[in-house]
Short mmCIF file of C-alpha atoms and ligand atoms in Angstrom, two decimals:
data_model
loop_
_atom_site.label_atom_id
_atom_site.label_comp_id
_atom_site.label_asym_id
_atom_site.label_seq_id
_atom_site.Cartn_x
_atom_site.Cartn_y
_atom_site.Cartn_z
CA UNK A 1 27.43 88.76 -17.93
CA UNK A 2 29.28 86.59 -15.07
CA UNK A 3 27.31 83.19 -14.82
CA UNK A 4 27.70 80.28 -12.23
CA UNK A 5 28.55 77.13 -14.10
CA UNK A 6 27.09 73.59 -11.84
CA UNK A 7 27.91 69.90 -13.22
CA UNK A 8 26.63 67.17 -11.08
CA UNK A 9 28.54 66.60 -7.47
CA UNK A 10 28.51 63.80 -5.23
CA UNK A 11 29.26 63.11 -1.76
CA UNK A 12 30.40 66.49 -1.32
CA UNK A 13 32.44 66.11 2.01
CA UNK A 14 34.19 68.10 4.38
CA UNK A 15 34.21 71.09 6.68
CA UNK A 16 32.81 74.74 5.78
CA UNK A 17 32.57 77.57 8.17
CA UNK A 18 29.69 79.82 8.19
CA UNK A 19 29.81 83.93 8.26
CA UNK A 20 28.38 86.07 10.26
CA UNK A 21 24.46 86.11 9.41
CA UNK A 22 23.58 88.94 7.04
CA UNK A 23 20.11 89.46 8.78
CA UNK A 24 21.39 90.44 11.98
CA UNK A 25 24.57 92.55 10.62
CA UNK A 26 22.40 95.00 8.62
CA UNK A 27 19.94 95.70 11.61
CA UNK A 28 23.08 96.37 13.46
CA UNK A 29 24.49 98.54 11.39
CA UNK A 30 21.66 100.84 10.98
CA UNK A 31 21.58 101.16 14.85
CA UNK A 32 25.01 102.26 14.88
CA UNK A 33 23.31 105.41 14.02
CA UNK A 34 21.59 105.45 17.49
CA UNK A 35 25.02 105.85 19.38
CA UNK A 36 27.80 108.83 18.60
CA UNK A 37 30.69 107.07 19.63
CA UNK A 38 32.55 104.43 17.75
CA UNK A 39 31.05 100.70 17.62
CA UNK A 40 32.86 97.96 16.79
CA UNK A 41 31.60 95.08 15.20
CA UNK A 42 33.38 91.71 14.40
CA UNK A 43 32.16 88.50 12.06
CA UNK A 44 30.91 90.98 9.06
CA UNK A 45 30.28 88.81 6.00
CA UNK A 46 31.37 89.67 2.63
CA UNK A 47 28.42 90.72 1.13
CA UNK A 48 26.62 93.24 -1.30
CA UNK A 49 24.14 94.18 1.39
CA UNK A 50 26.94 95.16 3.67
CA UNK A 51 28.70 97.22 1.25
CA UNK A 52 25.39 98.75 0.39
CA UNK A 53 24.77 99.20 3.95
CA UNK A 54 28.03 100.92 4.62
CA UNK A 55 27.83 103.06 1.63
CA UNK A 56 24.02 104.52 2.93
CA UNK A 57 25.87 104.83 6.79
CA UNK A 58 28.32 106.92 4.68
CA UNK A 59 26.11 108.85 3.00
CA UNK A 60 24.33 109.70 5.97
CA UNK A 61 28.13 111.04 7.79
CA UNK A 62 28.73 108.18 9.34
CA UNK A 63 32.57 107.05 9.28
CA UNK A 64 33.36 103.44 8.44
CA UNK A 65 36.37 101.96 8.56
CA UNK A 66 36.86 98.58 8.26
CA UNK A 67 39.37 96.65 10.86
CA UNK A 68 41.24 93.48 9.88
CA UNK A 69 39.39 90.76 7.64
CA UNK A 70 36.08 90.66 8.72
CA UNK A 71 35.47 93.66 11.44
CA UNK A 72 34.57 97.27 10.90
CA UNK A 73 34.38 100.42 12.90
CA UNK A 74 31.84 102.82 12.91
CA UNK A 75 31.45 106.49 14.17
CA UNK A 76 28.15 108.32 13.77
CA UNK A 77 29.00 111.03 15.77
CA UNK A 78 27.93 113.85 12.93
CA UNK A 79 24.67 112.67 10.88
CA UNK A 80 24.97 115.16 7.98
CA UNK A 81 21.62 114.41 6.61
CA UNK A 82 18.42 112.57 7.42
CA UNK A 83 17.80 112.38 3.68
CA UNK A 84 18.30 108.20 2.87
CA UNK A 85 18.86 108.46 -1.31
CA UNK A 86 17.13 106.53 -3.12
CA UNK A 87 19.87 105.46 -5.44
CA UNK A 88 20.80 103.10 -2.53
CA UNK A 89 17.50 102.14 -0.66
CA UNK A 90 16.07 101.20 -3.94
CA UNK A 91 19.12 98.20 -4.07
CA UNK A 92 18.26 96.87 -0.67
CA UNK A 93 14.46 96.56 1.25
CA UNK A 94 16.46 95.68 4.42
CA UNK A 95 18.40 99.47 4.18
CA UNK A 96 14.68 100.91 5.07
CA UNK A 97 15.82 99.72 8.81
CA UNK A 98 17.82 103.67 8.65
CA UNK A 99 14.60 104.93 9.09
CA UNK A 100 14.14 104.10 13.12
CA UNK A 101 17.23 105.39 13.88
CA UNK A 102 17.41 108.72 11.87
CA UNK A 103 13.85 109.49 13.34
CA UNK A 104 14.82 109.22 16.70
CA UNK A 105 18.00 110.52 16.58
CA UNK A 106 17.09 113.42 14.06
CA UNK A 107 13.39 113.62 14.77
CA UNK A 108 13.57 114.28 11.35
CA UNK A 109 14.06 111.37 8.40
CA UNK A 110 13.40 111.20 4.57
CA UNK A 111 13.33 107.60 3.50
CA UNK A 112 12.83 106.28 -0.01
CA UNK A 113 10.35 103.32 -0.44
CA UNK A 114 12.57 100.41 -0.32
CA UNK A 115 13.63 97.69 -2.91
CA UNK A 116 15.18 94.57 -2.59
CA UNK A 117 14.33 90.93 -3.77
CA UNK A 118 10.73 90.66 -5.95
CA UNK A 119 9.53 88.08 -3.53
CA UNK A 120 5.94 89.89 -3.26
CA UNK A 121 4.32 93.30 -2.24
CA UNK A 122 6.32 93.51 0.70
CA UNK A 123 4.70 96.64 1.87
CA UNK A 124 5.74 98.65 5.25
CA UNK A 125 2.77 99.55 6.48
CA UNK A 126 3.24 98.06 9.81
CA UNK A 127 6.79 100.15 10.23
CA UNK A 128 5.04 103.68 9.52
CA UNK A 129 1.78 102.65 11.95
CA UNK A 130 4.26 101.79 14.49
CA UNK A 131 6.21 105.55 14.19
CA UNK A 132 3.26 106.96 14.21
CA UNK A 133 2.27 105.75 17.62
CA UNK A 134 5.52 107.02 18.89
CA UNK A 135 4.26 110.52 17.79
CA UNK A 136 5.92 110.87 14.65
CA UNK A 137 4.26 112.61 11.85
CA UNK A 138 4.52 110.28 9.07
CA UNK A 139 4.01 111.28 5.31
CA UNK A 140 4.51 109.40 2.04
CA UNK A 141 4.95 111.80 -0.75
CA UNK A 142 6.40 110.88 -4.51
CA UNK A 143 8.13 107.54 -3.43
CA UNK A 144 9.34 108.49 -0.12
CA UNK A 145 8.68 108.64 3.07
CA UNK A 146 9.14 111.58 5.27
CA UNK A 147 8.54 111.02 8.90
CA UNK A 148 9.06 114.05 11.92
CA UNK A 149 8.50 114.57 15.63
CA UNK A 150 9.77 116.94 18.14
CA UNK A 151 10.10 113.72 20.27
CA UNK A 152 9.23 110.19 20.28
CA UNK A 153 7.37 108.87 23.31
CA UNK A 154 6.71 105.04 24.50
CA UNK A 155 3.78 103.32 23.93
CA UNK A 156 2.01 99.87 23.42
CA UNK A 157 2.42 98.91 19.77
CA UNK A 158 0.10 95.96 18.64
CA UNK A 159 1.81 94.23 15.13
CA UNK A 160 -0.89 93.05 13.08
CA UNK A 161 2.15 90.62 11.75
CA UNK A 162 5.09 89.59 13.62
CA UNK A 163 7.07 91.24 10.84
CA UNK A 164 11.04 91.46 11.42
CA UNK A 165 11.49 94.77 9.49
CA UNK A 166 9.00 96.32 11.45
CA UNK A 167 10.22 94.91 14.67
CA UNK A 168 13.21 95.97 14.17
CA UNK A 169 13.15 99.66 13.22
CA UNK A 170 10.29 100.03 15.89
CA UNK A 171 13.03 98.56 18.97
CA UNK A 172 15.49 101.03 17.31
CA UNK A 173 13.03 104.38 16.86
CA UNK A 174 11.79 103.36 20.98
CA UNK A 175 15.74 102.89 22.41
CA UNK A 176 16.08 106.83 22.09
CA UNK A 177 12.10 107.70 23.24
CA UNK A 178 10.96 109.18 26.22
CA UNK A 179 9.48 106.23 29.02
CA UNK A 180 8.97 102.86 27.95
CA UNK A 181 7.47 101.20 24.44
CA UNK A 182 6.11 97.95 24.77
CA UNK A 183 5.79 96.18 20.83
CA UNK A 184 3.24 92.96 21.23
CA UNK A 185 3.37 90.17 18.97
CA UNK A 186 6.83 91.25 18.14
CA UNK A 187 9.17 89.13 15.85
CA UNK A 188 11.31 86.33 17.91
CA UNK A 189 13.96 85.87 15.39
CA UNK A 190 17.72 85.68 16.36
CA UNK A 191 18.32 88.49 14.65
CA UNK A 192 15.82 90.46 16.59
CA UNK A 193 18.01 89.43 19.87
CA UNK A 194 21.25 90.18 18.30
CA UNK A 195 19.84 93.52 17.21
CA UNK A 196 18.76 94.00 21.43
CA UNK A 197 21.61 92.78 22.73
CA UNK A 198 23.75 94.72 20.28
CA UNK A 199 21.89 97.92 21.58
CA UNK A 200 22.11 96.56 25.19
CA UNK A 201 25.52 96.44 25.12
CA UNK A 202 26.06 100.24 24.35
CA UNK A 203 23.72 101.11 27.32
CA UNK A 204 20.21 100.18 25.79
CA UNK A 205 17.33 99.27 27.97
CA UNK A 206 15.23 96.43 26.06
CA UNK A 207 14.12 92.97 27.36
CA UNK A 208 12.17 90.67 26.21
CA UNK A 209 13.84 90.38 22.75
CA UNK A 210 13.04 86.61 21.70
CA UNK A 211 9.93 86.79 22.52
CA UNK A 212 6.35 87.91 21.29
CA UNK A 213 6.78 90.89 23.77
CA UNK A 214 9.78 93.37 23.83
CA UNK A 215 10.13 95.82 26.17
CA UNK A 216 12.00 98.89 25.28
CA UNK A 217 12.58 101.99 28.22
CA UNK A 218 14.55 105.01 25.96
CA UNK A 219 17.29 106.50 27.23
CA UNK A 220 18.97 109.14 26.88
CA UNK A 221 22.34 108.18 24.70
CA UNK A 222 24.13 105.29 24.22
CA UNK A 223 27.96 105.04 24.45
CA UNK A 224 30.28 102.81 22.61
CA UNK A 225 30.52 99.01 22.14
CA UNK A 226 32.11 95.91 20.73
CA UNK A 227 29.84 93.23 19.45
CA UNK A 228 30.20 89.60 17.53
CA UNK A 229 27.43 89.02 14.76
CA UNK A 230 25.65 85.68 15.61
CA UNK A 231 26.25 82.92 12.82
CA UNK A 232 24.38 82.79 9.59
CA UNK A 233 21.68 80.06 9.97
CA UNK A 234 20.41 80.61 6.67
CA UNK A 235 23.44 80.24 5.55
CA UNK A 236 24.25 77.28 7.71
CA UNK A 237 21.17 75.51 6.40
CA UNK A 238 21.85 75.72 2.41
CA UNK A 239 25.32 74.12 2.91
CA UNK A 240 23.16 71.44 5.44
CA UNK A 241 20.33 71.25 2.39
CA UNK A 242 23.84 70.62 0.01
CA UNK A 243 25.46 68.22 1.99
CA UNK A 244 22.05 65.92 2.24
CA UNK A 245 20.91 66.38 -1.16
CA UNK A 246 24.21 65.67 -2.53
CA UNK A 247 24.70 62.43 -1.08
CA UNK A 248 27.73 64.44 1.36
CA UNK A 249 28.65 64.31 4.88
CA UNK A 250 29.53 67.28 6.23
CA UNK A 251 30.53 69.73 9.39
CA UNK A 252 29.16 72.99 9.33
CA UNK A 253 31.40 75.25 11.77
CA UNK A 254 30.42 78.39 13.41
CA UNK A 255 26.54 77.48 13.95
CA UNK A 256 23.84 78.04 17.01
CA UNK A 257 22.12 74.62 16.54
CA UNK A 258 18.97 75.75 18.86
CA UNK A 259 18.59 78.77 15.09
CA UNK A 260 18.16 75.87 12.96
CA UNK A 261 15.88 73.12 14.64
CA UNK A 262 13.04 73.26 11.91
CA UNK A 263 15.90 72.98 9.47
CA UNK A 264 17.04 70.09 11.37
CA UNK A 265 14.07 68.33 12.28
CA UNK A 266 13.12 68.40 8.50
CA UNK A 267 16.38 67.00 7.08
CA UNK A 268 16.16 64.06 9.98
CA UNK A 269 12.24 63.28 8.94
CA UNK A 270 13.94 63.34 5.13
CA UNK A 271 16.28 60.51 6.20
CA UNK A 272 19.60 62.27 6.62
CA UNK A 273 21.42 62.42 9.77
CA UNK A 274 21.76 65.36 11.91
CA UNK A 275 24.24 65.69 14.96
CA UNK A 276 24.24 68.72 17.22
CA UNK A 277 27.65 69.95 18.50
CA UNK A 278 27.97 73.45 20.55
CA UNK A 279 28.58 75.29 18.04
CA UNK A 280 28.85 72.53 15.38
CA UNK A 281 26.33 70.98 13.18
CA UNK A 282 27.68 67.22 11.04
CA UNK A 283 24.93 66.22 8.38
CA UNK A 284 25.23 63.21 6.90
CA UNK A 285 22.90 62.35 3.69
CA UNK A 286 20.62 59.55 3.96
CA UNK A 287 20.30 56.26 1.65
CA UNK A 288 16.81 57.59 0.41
CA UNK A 289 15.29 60.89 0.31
CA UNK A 290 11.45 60.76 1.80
CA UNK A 291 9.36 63.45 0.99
CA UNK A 292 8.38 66.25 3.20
CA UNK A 293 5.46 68.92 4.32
CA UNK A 294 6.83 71.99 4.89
CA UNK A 295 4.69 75.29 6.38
CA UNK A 296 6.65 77.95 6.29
CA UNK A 297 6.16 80.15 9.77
CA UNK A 298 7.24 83.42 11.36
CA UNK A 299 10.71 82.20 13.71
CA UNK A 300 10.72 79.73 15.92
CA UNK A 301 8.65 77.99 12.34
CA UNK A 302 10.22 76.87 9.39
CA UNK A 303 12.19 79.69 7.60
CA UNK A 304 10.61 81.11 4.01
CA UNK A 305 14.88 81.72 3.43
CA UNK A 306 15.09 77.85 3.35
CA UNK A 307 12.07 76.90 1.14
CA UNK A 308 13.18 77.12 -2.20
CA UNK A 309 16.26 75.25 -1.12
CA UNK A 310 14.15 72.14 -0.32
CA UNK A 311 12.15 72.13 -3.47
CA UNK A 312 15.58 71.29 -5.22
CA UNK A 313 16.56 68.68 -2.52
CA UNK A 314 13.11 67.11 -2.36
CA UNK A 315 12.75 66.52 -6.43
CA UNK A 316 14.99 63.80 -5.29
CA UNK A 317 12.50 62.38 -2.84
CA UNK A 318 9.93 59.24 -3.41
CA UNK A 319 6.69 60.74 -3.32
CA UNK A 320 4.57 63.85 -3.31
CA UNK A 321 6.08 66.66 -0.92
CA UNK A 322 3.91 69.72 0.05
CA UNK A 323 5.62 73.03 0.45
CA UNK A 324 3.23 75.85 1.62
CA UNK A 325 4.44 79.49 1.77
CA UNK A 326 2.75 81.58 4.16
CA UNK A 327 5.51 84.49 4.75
CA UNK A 328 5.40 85.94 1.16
CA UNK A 329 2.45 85.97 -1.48
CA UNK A 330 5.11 85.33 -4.24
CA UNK A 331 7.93 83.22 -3.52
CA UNK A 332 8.03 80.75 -6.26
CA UNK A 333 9.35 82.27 -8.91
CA UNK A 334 12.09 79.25 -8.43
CA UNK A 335 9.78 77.24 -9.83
CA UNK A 336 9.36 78.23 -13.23
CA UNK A 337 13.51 77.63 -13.13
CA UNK A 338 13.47 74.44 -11.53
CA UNK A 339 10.70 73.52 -14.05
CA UNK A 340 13.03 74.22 -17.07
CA UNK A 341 15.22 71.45 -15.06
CA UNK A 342 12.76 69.13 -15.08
CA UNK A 343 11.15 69.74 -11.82
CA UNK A 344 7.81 68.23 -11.49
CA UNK A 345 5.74 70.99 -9.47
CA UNK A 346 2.92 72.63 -9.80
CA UNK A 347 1.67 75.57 -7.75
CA UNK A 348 -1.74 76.09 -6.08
CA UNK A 349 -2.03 79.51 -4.41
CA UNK A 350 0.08 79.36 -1.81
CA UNK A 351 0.99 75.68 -1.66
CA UNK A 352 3.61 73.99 -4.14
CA UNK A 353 2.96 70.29 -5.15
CA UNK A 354 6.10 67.98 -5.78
CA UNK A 355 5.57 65.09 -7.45
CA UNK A 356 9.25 63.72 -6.19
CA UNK A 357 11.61 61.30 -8.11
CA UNK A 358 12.16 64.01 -11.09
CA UNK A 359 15.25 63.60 -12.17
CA UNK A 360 16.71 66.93 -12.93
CA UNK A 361 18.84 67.76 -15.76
CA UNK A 362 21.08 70.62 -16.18
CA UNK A 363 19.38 73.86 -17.89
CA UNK A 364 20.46 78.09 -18.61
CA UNK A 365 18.55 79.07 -15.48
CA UNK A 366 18.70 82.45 -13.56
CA UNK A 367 18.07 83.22 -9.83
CA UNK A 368 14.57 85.32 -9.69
CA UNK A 369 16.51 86.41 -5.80
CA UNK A 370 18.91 85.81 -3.57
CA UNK A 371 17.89 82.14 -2.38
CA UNK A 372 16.21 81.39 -5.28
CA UNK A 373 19.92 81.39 -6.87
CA UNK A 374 20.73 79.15 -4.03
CA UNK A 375 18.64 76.52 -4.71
CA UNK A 376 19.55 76.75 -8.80
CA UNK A 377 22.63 75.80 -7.08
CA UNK A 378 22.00 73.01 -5.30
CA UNK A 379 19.65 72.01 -8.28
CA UNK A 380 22.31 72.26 -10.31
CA UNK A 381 24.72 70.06 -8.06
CA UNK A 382 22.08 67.21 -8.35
CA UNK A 383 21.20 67.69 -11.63
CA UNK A 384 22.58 65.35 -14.68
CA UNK A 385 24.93 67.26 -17.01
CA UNK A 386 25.80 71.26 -16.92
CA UNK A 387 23.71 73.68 -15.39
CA UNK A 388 24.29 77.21 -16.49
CA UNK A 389 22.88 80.50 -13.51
CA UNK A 390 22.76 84.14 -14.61
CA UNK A 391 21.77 87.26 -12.38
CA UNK A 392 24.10 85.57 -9.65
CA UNK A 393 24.49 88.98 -8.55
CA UNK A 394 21.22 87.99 -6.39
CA UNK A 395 23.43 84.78 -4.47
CA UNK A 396 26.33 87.45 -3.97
CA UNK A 397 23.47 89.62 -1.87
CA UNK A 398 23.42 86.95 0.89
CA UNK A 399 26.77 84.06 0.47
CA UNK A 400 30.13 85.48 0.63
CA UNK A 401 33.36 82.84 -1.01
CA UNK A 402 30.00 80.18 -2.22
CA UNK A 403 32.00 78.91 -5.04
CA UNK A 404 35.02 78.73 -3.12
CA UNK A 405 33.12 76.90 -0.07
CA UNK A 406 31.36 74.21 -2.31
CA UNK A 407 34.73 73.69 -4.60
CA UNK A 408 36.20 72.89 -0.83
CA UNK A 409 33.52 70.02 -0.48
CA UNK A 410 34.41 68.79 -4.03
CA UNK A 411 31.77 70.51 -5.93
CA UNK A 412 32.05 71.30 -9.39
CA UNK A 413 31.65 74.71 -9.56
CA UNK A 414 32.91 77.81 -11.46
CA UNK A 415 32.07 81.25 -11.93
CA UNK A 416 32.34 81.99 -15.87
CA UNK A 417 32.15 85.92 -17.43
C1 LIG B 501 13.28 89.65 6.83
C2 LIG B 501 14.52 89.04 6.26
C3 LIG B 501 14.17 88.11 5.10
C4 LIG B 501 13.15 87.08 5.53
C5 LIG B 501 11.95 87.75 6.20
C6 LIG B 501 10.97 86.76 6.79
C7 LIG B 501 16.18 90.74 6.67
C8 LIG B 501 17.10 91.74 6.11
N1 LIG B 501 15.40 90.11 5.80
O1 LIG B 501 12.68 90.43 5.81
O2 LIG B 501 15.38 87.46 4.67
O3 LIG B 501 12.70 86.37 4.40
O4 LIG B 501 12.40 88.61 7.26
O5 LIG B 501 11.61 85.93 7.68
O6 LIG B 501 16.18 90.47 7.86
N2 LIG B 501 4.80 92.94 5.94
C9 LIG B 501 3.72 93.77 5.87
N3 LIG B 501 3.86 95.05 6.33
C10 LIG B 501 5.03 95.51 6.86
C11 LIG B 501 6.13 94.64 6.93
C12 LIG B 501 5.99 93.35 6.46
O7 LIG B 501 2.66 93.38 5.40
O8 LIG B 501 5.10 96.68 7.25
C13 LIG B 501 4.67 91.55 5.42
C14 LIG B 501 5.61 91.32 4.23
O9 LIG B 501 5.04 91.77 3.05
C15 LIG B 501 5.79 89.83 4.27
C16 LIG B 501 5.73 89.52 5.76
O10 LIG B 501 5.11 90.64 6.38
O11 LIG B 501 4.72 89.21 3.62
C17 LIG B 501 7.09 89.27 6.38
O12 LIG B 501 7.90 90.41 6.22
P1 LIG B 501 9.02 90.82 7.27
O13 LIG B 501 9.00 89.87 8.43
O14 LIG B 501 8.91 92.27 7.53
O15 LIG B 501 10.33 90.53 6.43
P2 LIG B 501 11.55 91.49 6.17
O16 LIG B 501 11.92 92.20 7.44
O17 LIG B 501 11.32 92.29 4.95
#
């Protein structure tokens, strides 16, 4: 079983460029089913939930090919089947986004219920009311989901939760309906506008993408396109959450600094310091570490991806941090881990209590999901002796080269079969 291997690392210093963000590249790549001629699509991390991705495009008669390093070429001119198998939505909740685009392009699609990280219910309830206001006949039978319409037609869609999924696969399902759909209280993620202007850019009609309302007029067929992936900021804020918890100064390349200012305003009220270049973020760890409240909130709020990443950073701070979850009903399965470390939490519904200034020691740990095993990580890079992570398939879902991007800063770090 391959295992990450941490020993303590300090001052961890130097430069690391971030990938393309993983969010907005699967989106993207289910709405290459939306358009029949080729899209090309640059800044494609090296990820498990892209190959997973491709593999279900494949399946579905879509031709990939990739193009250099880090670009790949798709052509979804023949969709052989509306059928998604389960074999490869049950890997990955976010390949549920196929279901939007197969609808409207099909009027026809067969979608297994969707898997992915354990980080709650997750259900996608708010996905299936929304096709069903765009006149789709929506069914779940045995563990799928089978969804039909003659046509899709615009109309107002109120989400009871500004849910990203759902946002999503409701701006893809509307870009091929007849007149206009109008989605209120919509996600405002940057993924969400990388997903419009992605569709925009092969002849889409959506504004509004960025904000609580989205406006999407259907057309008829969209032609082909060239896009860039926006940066990673998730990604982008565990190496900023390494660099200050490690006693390190470094520059993060590749980064939208306007993505990551909850990130950033919490690291600077922690004591480290944070300055903003174009496309350029330096982070340089404080003397002290103070300890923090953190809410996590729906985008432009602080990000649930980056909350289990603090609670390793802030065991170093002096005094009780706060960290409440509001996104997902079960998101601390960290803890338990970080406990075994020598963590001193304890969780109260949805609220986890630090008691700070635990010195953690290295432990056999194993990521619960993907930044779960991020934050072993880090807790491992802080932590006094050897600090041993299994199921690290769960930190390959989401960080492409990690080991080979800390061991740049100076980290000890190894992967081990
Ligand atoms: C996306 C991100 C994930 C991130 C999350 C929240 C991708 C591939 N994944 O996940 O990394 O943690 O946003 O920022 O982009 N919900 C419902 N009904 C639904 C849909 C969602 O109740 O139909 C609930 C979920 O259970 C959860 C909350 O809404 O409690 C947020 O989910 P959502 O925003 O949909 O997250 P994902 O799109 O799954």
């Amino acid at each position: 079983m391959e295992k990450i291997i941490v020993k303590k690392s300090t001052g961890l210093k130097g430069n690391i460029r971030v990938d393309g963000s993983k969010n907005s590249i699967l989106p993207i790549l289910a709405a290459t089913l939306l358009c029949k001629e080729e899209c090309i699509i640059h800044d494609i991390p090296d990820l498990q939930d892209v190959k997973i991705m491709c593999r279900l495009l494949e399946e579905l008669g879509a031709k990939v090919e990739k193009l250099g390093t880090d670009s790949l070429k798709v052509r979804a001119d023949n969709i052989k089947t509306c059928e998604a198998p389960y074999e490869l939505i049950s890997k990955m909740r976010a390949s549920f986004l196929v279901m939007g685009p197969l609808l409207t392009r099909c009027h026809d699609a067969k979608v297994y219920m969707p898997g992915g990280c354990a980080i709650g219910a997750r259900p996608i309830d708010l996905h299936l009311k929304g096709f069903k206001y765009l006149g789709s006949d929506v069914k779940s039978e045995s563990g799928y989901v089978h969804a039909t319409a003659e046509k899709l037609i615009g109309r107002d869609i109120y989400l009871d939760f500004p849910s990203v999924g759902a946002t999503e696969n409701l701006i893809m399902a509307a870009t091929l309906a007849e007149g206009e759909t109008v989605i209120e209280n919509a996600a405002e993620e940057p993924e969400i506008v990388d997903l419009a202007n992605f569709i925009n850019s092969m002849g889409g009609n959506i504004i509004g993408a960025g904000t609580k309302t989205i406006r999407i007029k259907g057309v008829e067929k969209l032609h082909k396109t060239e896009h860039t992936v926006i940066p990673d900021r998730i990604e982008a804020g565990t190496y900023m959450v390494v660099a200050a918890a490690t006693g390190g100064d470094v520059m993060i390349e590749n980064v939208v600094p306007s993505h990551l200012q909850p990130v950033i305003a919490k690291l600077r009220e922690s004591g480290a310091a944070v300055e903003e270049y174009d496309d350029k973020i330096r982070i340089k760890a404080g003397d002290t570490v103070k300890a923090l409240d953190i809410k996590t909130l729906p985008y432009p709020g602080f990000p649930t991806d980056m909350q289990a990443q603090f609670m390793a950073f802030l065991s170093k701070a002096e005094g009780t941090s706060i960290i409440n979850e509001t996104i997902f009903e079960n998101r601390f399965m960290h803890v338990n881990e970080m406990s075994k470390m020598g963590l001193s939490v304890k969780v109260e519904g949805s609220s986890a209590i630090l008691k700070g200034s635990s010195p953690l020691s290295g432990a056999k740990v194993k990521a619960t999901d993907l930044r779960a095993g991020a934050a072993l990580i880090i807790a491992g890079l802080i932590a006094e002796g050897e600090t041993e992570i299994t199921e690290v398939y769960h930190i390959k879902r989401g960080y492409s080269n990690i080991i080979e991007k800390l061991k740049s800063l100076g980290a000890n770090i190894r992967y081990e079969k």
